[in-house]
Coordinates of C-alpha atoms in Angstrom, one line a residue:
M438 CA 0.0 0.0 0.0
S439 CA 1.4 3.4 -1.0
S440 CA 2.2 6.0 1.7
E441 CA -0.6 8.2 0.2
N442 CA -3.2 5.5 0.7
I443 CA -2.0 4.8 4.2
E444 CA -2.2 8.5 5.0
R445 CA -5.7 8.7 3.6
K446 CA -6.8 5.6 5.6
E447 CA -5.4 7.1 8.8
K448 CA -7.3 10.4 8.2
K449 CA -10.5 8.5 7.6
S450 CA -9.9 6.4 10.7
Y451 CA -9.3 9.5 12.8
A452 CA -12.4 11.2 11.3
Y453 CA -14.5 8.3 12.4
A454 CA -12.9 8.3 15.8
W455 CA -13.7 11.9 16.3
G456 CA -17.3 11.3 15.2
V457 CA -17.6 8.5 17.8
T458 CA -16.2 11.0 20.4
V459 CA -18.8 13.6 19.6
C460 CA -21.6 11.0 19.8
L461 CA -20.4 9.8 23.2
S462 CA -20.1 13.3 24.4
L463 CA -23.7 14.0 23.4
G464 CA -24.6 10.9 25.4
Y465 CA -22.7 12.3 28.4
A466 CA -24.6 15.6 27.9
L467 CA -27.9 13.9 28.0
S468 CA -26.9 12.0 31.2
F469 CA -26.1 15.3 33.0
L470 CA -29.3 17.0 31.6
D471 CA -31.4 14.2 33.1
R472 CA -29.6 14.0 36.4
E473 CA -29.3 17.8 37.1
L474 CA -32.8 18.8 36.0
L475 CA -33.9 18.2 39.6
S476 CA -31.8 21.1 40.8
L477 CA -34.2 23.5 39.0
V478 CA -37.4 22.2 40.5
I479 CA -36.3 21.8 44.2
E480 CA -39.1 24.0 45.6
P481 CA -42.0 22.6 43.6
V482 CA -40.8 19.0 44.4
K483 CA -40.6 20.0 48.1
Q484 CA -44.1 21.4 47.9
S485 CA -45.6 18.4 46.0
F486 CA -44.2 15.8 48.3
E487 CA -43.8 17.9 51.5
L488 CA -40.0 17.5 51.8
T489 CA -37.1 19.2 53.6
D490 CA -33.9 20.4 52.0
F491 CA -32.2 17.3 53.5
Q492 CA -34.7 15.0 51.9
V493 CA -34.2 16.7 48.5
S494 CA -30.5 16.3 49.0
L495 CA -31.0 12.6 49.3
L496 CA -32.7 12.6 45.9
M497 CA -29.9 14.6 44.3
G498 CA -27.1 12.6 46.0
P499 CA -27.5 9.1 47.5
A500 CA -30.5 7.9 45.5
F501 CA -28.6 8.5 42.3
A502 CA -25.0 8.2 43.5
I503 CA -24.9 5.1 45.6
F504 CA -26.3 2.9 42.8
Y505 CA -24.3 4.8 40.1
T506 CA -21.3 3.8 42.2
V507 CA -22.2 0.3 43.1
M508 CA -23.1 -0.6 39.5
G509 CA -19.9 1.0 38.2
I510 CA -17.7 -2.0 39.2
P511 CA -19.6 -4.8 37.4
L512 CA -20.3 -2.6 34.4
G513 CA -16.6 -1.7 34.3
W514 CA -15.8 -5.4 34.4
A515 CA -18.3 -5.9 31.6
A516 CA -16.7 -3.1 29.6
D517 CA -13.4 -5.1 29.6
R518 CA -15.0 -8.2 28.2
Y519 CA -18.2 -7.5 26.2
S520 CA -19.5 -5.1 23.6
R521 CA -19.0 -1.6 24.9
T522 CA -21.5 0.0 22.5
R523 CA -24.3 -2.4 23.6
L524 CA -23.6 -1.7 27.2
I525 CA -23.8 2.1 26.6
A526 CA -27.0 1.7 24.5
I527 CA -28.7 -0.4 27.2
G528 CA -27.7 2.0 30.0
M529 CA -28.8 5.0 28.0
S530 CA -32.2 3.5 27.4
L531 CA -32.6 2.7 31.1
W532 CA -31.7 6.1 32.4
S533 CA -34.0 7.8 29.8
V534 CA -37.0 5.6 30.9
M535 CA -36.3 6.3 34.6
T536 CA -36.1 10.0 33.9
A537 CA -39.6 9.8 32.5
F538 CA -40.6 7.9 35.7
C539 CA -39.3 10.9 37.8
G540 CA -42.0 12.9 36.1
L541 CA -44.7 10.2 36.7
S542 CA -43.8 9.8 40.4
A543 CA -46.6 10.5 43.0
N544 CA -44.5 10.4 46.2
F545 CA -41.0 10.6 47.6
L546 CA -40.4 6.8 47.5
Q547 CA -41.3 6.6 43.8
I548 CA -39.1 9.5 42.7
F549 CA -36.3 8.0 44.9
I550 CA -36.6 4.7 43.0
A551 CA -36.6 6.5 39.7
R552 CA -33.4 8.3 40.7
I553 CA -31.8 5.0 41.5
G554 CA -32.7 3.8 38.0
I555 CA -31.0 6.8 36.5
G556 CA -27.9 6.1 38.5
V557 CA -27.8 2.4 37.4
G558 CA -28.2 3.4 33.7
E559 CA -25.6 6.1 33.7
A560 CA -23.1 3.9 35.4
A561 CA -22.8 2.0 32.1
L562 CA -21.6 5.0 30.1
T563 CA -18.2 6.3 31.2
P564 CA -16.3 3.0 31.8
S565 CA -17.2 1.8 28.3
A566 CA -16.7 5.2 26.7
V567 CA -13.2 5.6 28.1
S568 CA -12.3 2.1 27.1
L569 CA -13.6 2.8 23.6
L570 CA -11.7 6.1 23.2
S571 CA -8.5 4.5 24.6
D572 CA -8.6 2.1 21.6
Y573 CA -9.5 4.7 19.1
F574 CA -6.7 7.2 19.9
P575 CA -3.0 7.0 20.7
K576 CA -1.7 8.2 24.1
T577 CA -0.7 11.6 22.7
K578 CA -4.2 12.3 21.4
L579 CA -6.2 10.7 24.1
P580 CA -6.3 13.6 26.7
F581 CA -7.8 15.9 24.1
A582 CA -10.3 13.2 23.0
L583 CA -11.3 12.7 26.6
S584 CA -11.7 16.5 27.0
I585 CA -14.2 16.5 24.1
Y586 CA -16.1 13.6 25.6
S587 CA -16.1 15.3 29.0
I588 CA -17.4 18.5 27.5
G589 CA -20.7 16.7 27.4
M590 CA -20.9 17.1 31.2
F591 CA -20.9 20.8 31.0
I592 CA -23.1 21.1 27.9
G593 CA -25.7 18.8 29.6
A594 CA -25.5 20.7 33.0
G595 CA -25.7 24.0 31.1
M596 CA -28.6 22.8 29.0
A597 CA -30.4 21.8 32.2
G598 CA -29.8 25.3 33.6
V599 CA -30.4 27.5 30.6
G600 CA -32.8 25.5 28.4
G601 CA -34.4 23.7 31.4
G602 CA -35.0 26.9 33.3
Y603 CA -36.5 28.5 30.2
V604 CA -38.7 25.6 29.3
L605 CA -39.9 25.0 32.9
T606 CA -40.8 28.7 33.1
L607 CA -42.9 28.4 29.9
L608 CA -44.6 25.3 31.3
R609 CA -45.4 26.7 34.8
D610 CA -49.1 27.0 34.1
V611 CA -49.3 23.8 31.9
T612 CA -50.9 20.5 33.1
W613 CA -51.2 17.2 31.3
T614 CA -53.7 14.5 32.1
V615 CA -52.1 11.0 31.6
P616 CA -54.2 7.8 32.0
I617 CA -53.3 5.9 35.2
F618 CA -51.0 8.7 36.4
G619 CA -53.5 11.5 36.6
T620 CA -52.8 15.2 36.2
L621 CA -49.1 16.1 35.8
V622 CA -47.8 19.6 36.7
F623 CA -45.0 21.6 35.0
W624 CA -42.0 20.0 36.7
Q625 CA -43.2 16.5 35.9
I626 CA -43.8 17.4 32.3
G627 CA -40.2 18.7 32.2
F628 CA -38.9 15.3 33.1
L629 CA -40.9 13.6 30.4
I630 CA -39.6 16.0 27.7
A631 CA -36.0 15.5 28.9
A632 CA -36.3 11.7 28.7
S633 CA -37.0 11.4 25.0
P634 CA -33.7 12.2 23.2
G635 CA -31.8 9.5 25.1
V636 CA -33.8 6.6 23.6
L637 CA -33.1 7.9 20.1
L638 CA -29.3 8.3 20.7
A639 CA -29.2 4.8 22.2
L640 CA -30.3 3.4 18.8
I641 CA -27.5 5.4 17.1
I642 CA -24.9 4.1 19.6
L643 CA -25.7 0.5 18.6
F644 CA -24.2 1.1 15.1
I645 CA -20.8 2.4 16.4
R646 CA -18.0 0.1 15.3
E647 CA -16.1 -1.7 18.1
P648 CA -12.3 -1.0 17.7
K649 CA -9.7 -3.7 18.4
R650 CA -8.5 -3.6 22.0
K651 CA -4.9 -2.4 22.3
E652 CA -2.0 -2.7 24.8
M653 CA -3.3 -5.8 26.4
A654 CA -1.3 -7.3 29.4
T655 CA 0.2 -10.6 28.5
D656 CA 1.3 -13.7 30.4
H657 CA 4.9 -15.2 30.3
K658 CA 4.1 -16.8 26.9
G659 CA 3.0 -13.5 25.4
N660 CA -0.7 -14.4 25.3
D661 CA -3.3 -11.8 26.2
Q662 CA -4.5 -12.2 29.8
K663 CA -8.1 -11.8 31.0
A664 CA -8.0 -9.4 33.9
S665 CA -10.2 -10.6 36.8
F666 CA -11.3 -8.2 39.4
P667 CA -8.8 -9.8 42.0
M668 CA -6.0 -9.2 39.5
A669 CA -7.0 -5.6 39.0
F670 CA -7.4 -5.1 42.7
K671 CA -3.9 -6.6 43.3
Y672 CA -2.4 -4.3 40.7
M673 CA -4.1 -1.3 42.5
W674 CA -3.1 -2.5 46.0
E675 CA 0.6 -2.8 45.0
R676 CA 0.3 1.0 44.2
K677 CA -2.3 1.8 46.9
K678 CA -0.8 5.1 48.0
M679 CA -0.8 6.5 44.5
F680 CA -4.3 5.3 43.5
L681 CA -6.1 5.8 46.8
C682 CA -4.9 9.4 47.1
L683 CA -5.9 10.0 43.5
F684 CA -9.3 8.4 44.0
V685 CA -10.1 10.2 47.2
G686 CA -8.5 13.5 46.2
G687 CA -10.4 13.5 42.9
S688 CA -13.6 12.7 44.8
M689 CA -13.1 15.8 47.1
V690 CA -12.9 18.0 44.0
A691 CA -16.1 16.3 42.8
I692 CA -17.8 17.4 46.0
L693 CA -17.4 21.0 44.8
Q694 CA -18.9 20.0 41.5
Y695 CA -21.9 18.3 42.9
Q696 CA -22.7 20.9 45.6
S697 CA -23.2 23.3 42.7
L698 CA -26.6 21.5 42.2
W699 CA -27.7 23.9 45.0
Y700 CA -26.6 27.0 43.2
P701 CA -29.9 27.7 41.3
E702 CA -31.9 27.3 44.4
H703 CA -29.4 29.5 46.3
F704 CA -29.9 32.3 43.7
M705 CA -33.7 31.9 43.7
R706 CA -33.8 32.2 47.5
S707 CA -31.2 34.9 47.8
W708 CA -32.4 37.3 45.1
D709 CA -35.9 36.1 44.4
W710 CA -35.0 35.2 40.9
T711 CA -37.2 33.2 38.5
R712 CA -36.3 29.7 37.5
A713 CA -35.2 31.0 34.1
Q714 CA -32.9 33.6 35.6
A715 CA -31.3 31.2 38.1
G716 CA -30.9 28.6 35.3
Q717 CA -29.1 31.2 33.1
A718 CA -26.9 32.3 36.0
T719 CA -25.7 28.8 36.6
G720 CA -26.0 27.3 33.1
L721 CA -24.0 29.8 31.1
P722 CA -21.0 29.8 33.5
T723 CA -21.2 26.0 33.5
I724 CA -21.0 26.0 29.7
F725 CA -18.3 28.7 29.2
G726 CA -16.3 28.0 32.3
G727 CA -16.5 24.2 32.1
I728 CA -15.8 23.9 28.4
S729 CA -12.9 26.4 28.4
G730 CA -11.4 24.6 31.4
L731 CA -11.7 21.2 29.8
L732 CA -10.3 22.2 26.4
L733 CA -7.4 24.1 27.9
G734 CA -6.7 21.3 30.3
G735 CA -6.9 18.6 27.6
Y736 CA -4.8 20.6 25.1
Y737 CA -2.2 21.3 27.8
M738 CA -2.0 17.7 28.8
S739 CA -1.7 16.5 25.2
S740 CA 1.0 19.1 24.3
Q741 CA 3.0 18.1 27.4
A742 CA 2.6 14.4 26.7
K743 CA 4.1 14.9 23.3
K744 CA 7.1 16.5 25.0
G745 CA 7.5 13.4 27.2
V746 CA 6.0 14.9 30.4
K747 CA 4.4 11.8 31.9
D748 CA 3.1 13.3 35.2
I749 CA 1.2 16.2 33.7
A750 CA -2.3 14.9 34.5
L751 CA -1.8 14.9 38.3
K752 CA 0.2 18.0 38.2
L753 CA -2.7 19.8 36.6
A754 CA -5.2 18.3 39.1
F755 CA -3.1 19.6 42.0
I756 CA -2.9 23.1 40.6
S757 CA -6.6 23.2 39.9
A758 CA -7.4 22.1 43.4
I759 CA -5.6 25.1 44.7
G760 CA -7.2 27.4 42.1
I761 CA -10.7 26.5 43.1
A762 CA -10.3 27.0 46.8
I763 CA -11.1 30.7 47.3
P764 CA -13.9 31.1 44.8
A765 CA -15.7 28.0 46.1
V766 CA -15.8 29.4 49.6
L767 CA -16.5 33.0 48.8
M768 CA -19.0 32.7 45.9
P769 CA -22.0 31.6 48.1
L770 CA -21.4 34.6 50.4
M771 CA -21.4 37.3 47.7
S772 CA -24.1 39.8 47.7
D773 CA -23.3 41.2 44.2
T774 CA -24.9 39.2 41.5
A775 CA -22.2 39.9 38.9
L776 CA -19.5 38.8 41.2
A777 CA -21.4 35.7 42.1
I778 CA -21.9 34.7 38.5
G779 CA -18.2 35.3 37.9
G780 CA -17.4 33.1 40.9
V781 CA -19.5 30.3 39.4
T782 CA -17.6 30.6 36.1
I783 CA -14.2 30.4 37.9
I784 CA -15.4 27.4 40.0
K785 CA -16.6 25.6 36.8
F786 CA -13.3 26.4 35.1
F787 CA -11.1 24.9 37.8
V788 CA -13.4 21.9 38.4
A789 CA -13.3 21.1 34.7
M790 CA -9.6 21.7 34.0
P791 CA -8.4 18.5 35.8
L792 CA -11.6 16.6 35.1
I793 CA -10.0 14.1 32.8
A794 CA -6.8 13.9 34.9
G795 CA -8.0 10.8 36.8
T796 CA -9.0 8.8 33.6
T797 CA -5.9 10.0 31.8
A798 CA -3.6 8.9 34.7
I799 CA -5.3 5.5 34.6
R800 CA -4.9 5.3 30.9
M801 CA -1.1 6.0 31.2
A802 CA -0.5 3.7 34.2
V803 CA -2.8 0.7 33.8
P804 CA -2.9 -2.2 31.2
N805 CA -5.7 -2.2 28.7
Q806 CA -7.9 -5.0 30.1
M807 CA -7.9 -3.4 33.5
R808 CA -8.8 0.1 32.4
G809 CA -12.5 -0.3 32.5
Q810 CA -12.3 -1.7 36.0
F811 CA -9.9 1.0 37.2
T812 CA -12.1 3.7 35.6
A813 CA -15.0 2.1 37.4
M814 CA -13.1 2.0 40.7
Y815 CA -12.2 5.7 40.3
F816 CA -15.9 6.6 39.8
V817 CA -16.9 4.4 42.7
F818 CA -14.9 6.8 44.9
V819 CA -16.2 9.9 43.0
G820 CA -19.7 8.5 43.5
L821 CA -19.5 7.4 47.1
I822 CA -17.7 10.6 48.2
G823 CA -18.3 13.3 45.7
A824 CA -21.8 12.7 44.3
N825 CA -23.1 11.7 47.7
L826 CA -21.5 14.3 50.0
G827 CA -21.7 17.1 47.4
P828 CA -25.4 17.6 47.5
V829 CA -26.0 16.2 51.0
M830 CA -23.5 18.3 53.0
P831 CA -25.2 21.7 52.2
G832 CA -28.7 20.2 52.6
F833 CA -27.8 18.6 56.0
I834 CA -26.1 21.8 57.3
N835 CA -29.0 24.0 56.2
T836 CA -31.7 21.8 57.6
Y837 CA -30.2 20.6 60.9
I838 CA -27.8 23.4 61.8
F839 CA -29.5 26.5 60.4
G840 CA -33.1 25.2 60.4
E841 CA -33.6 26.3 56.8
A842 CA -33.8 29.9 58.0
A843 CA -34.0 32.6 55.3
G844 CA -30.7 33.3 53.6
T845 CA -28.7 30.5 55.2
L846 CA -28.2 28.2 52.2
G847 CA -25.2 30.3 51.1
Y848 CA -23.6 29.8 54.5
A849 CA -24.2 26.0 54.2
L850 CA -22.5 26.0 50.8
A851 CA -19.5 28.0 52.0
I852 CA -19.0 25.7 55.0
S853 CA -19.2 22.6 52.8
A854 CA -16.5 23.9 50.5
A855 CA -14.2 25.0 53.4
L856 CA -14.4 21.5 54.9
T857 CA -13.5 19.8 51.6
I858 CA -10.7 21.9 50.1
P859 CA -7.8 21.0 52.4
F860 CA -8.3 17.3 51.9
S861 CA -8.4 17.6 48.1
T862 CA -5.2 19.6 47.8
I863 CA -3.2 17.4 50.3
L864 CA -4.3 14.1 48.8
L865 CA -3.7 15.1 45.2
W866 CA -0.2 16.4 46.1
I867 CA 0.6 13.0 47.6
S868 CA -0.8 11.2 44.6
W869 CA 1.2 13.4 42.2
G870 CA 4.4 12.5 44.0
E871 CA 3.8 8.8 43.9
Y872 CA 2.6 9.0 40.3
K873 CA 5.9 10.6 39.2
K874 CA 7.8 7.7 40.8
H875 CA 5.6 5.2 38.9
V876 CA 5.6 6.7 35.4
Y877 CA 9.3 7.6 35.4
K878 CA 10.6 4.4 37.0
D879 CA 12.0 3.0 33.8
D880 CA 13.7 6.3 32.7

């Protein structure tokens, strides 16, 4: 084959790979749209089911996060063995259906179960997506590809804020009568609308081509090994200081991301904003701050990787943990709306910049057939710590310490951030040091 034909084939292959990346990113966007829509309808849900802030925080956190986390391990194991596109399509269909059930719920228990279903479905996405992209792209291009994938998080969260806030405002006087389920009000209709695109995208995902798995670990005869969970756990435990500090430190940063689910409600309570205004005030900073942080972080990691800098992922994670500290504590206390929105933008920027650091570090340090399981283990920690404590800490503090008094939600958010930040910076600093020893050991 001539060099020209080889070059043409490579370009076609990369074009397909980037198309897959965009498709997976769109799926990630829909997952965040479905999971974060609840943050815009806290007050009407509280009124419909007579709930406290703490009970709402259980819906935003544990109901979703515990099962998202628990299912991550077996689904990561499955991603290392079975069709990753089928796993994603099944998971996407499940979380879309359960999003619709959120809108059809008649009490706290029913919507709690629906949130569990969303968590189970979404747990299938990232381990399989990261595994797919790791086989579509070489090491030097992977960080940027993961950045494009992760952009979906901020597009979805931003869509939930901007688009969701606007649509919910338009629907505020609308009711639907549905057989069996009775009359649905505006916030329930919003969940039904949000559920529909995921089913269509799941059908498209089924037609994505599975790439050949690369960089497989081998036995002493050179044959590919199947990585059991005990084998992956042994690999992790032999490097426990590096991985545990990475997993827990990254989870502490995730707390700051997930506590932002309270930002729209904080703005509505503090400044008597409409749902559309609060959605824009959080959605636009999420889109612009989040995407710029992701792209800059991904580009910087890719450029440094090309220069042979092997520890750049965790270096960037540590720097970002320091950068987020002051705005995360001060933003909820600000009385000036412009400064508060600017603070949200900075928070989203620094949360996003190192977002792919964990998965990139895993990609660089772990054999192929363990990556799905390691990615799942990483998200187990992010789920159990970040996605649980992020929404629950402010809700608990505001309900049981401040008694949900007027104007206290901002103090609860500031206290939550102040308790979290020291742990994230120290643990990521330790992990970075251990990671440098690991990746440079053969140099």
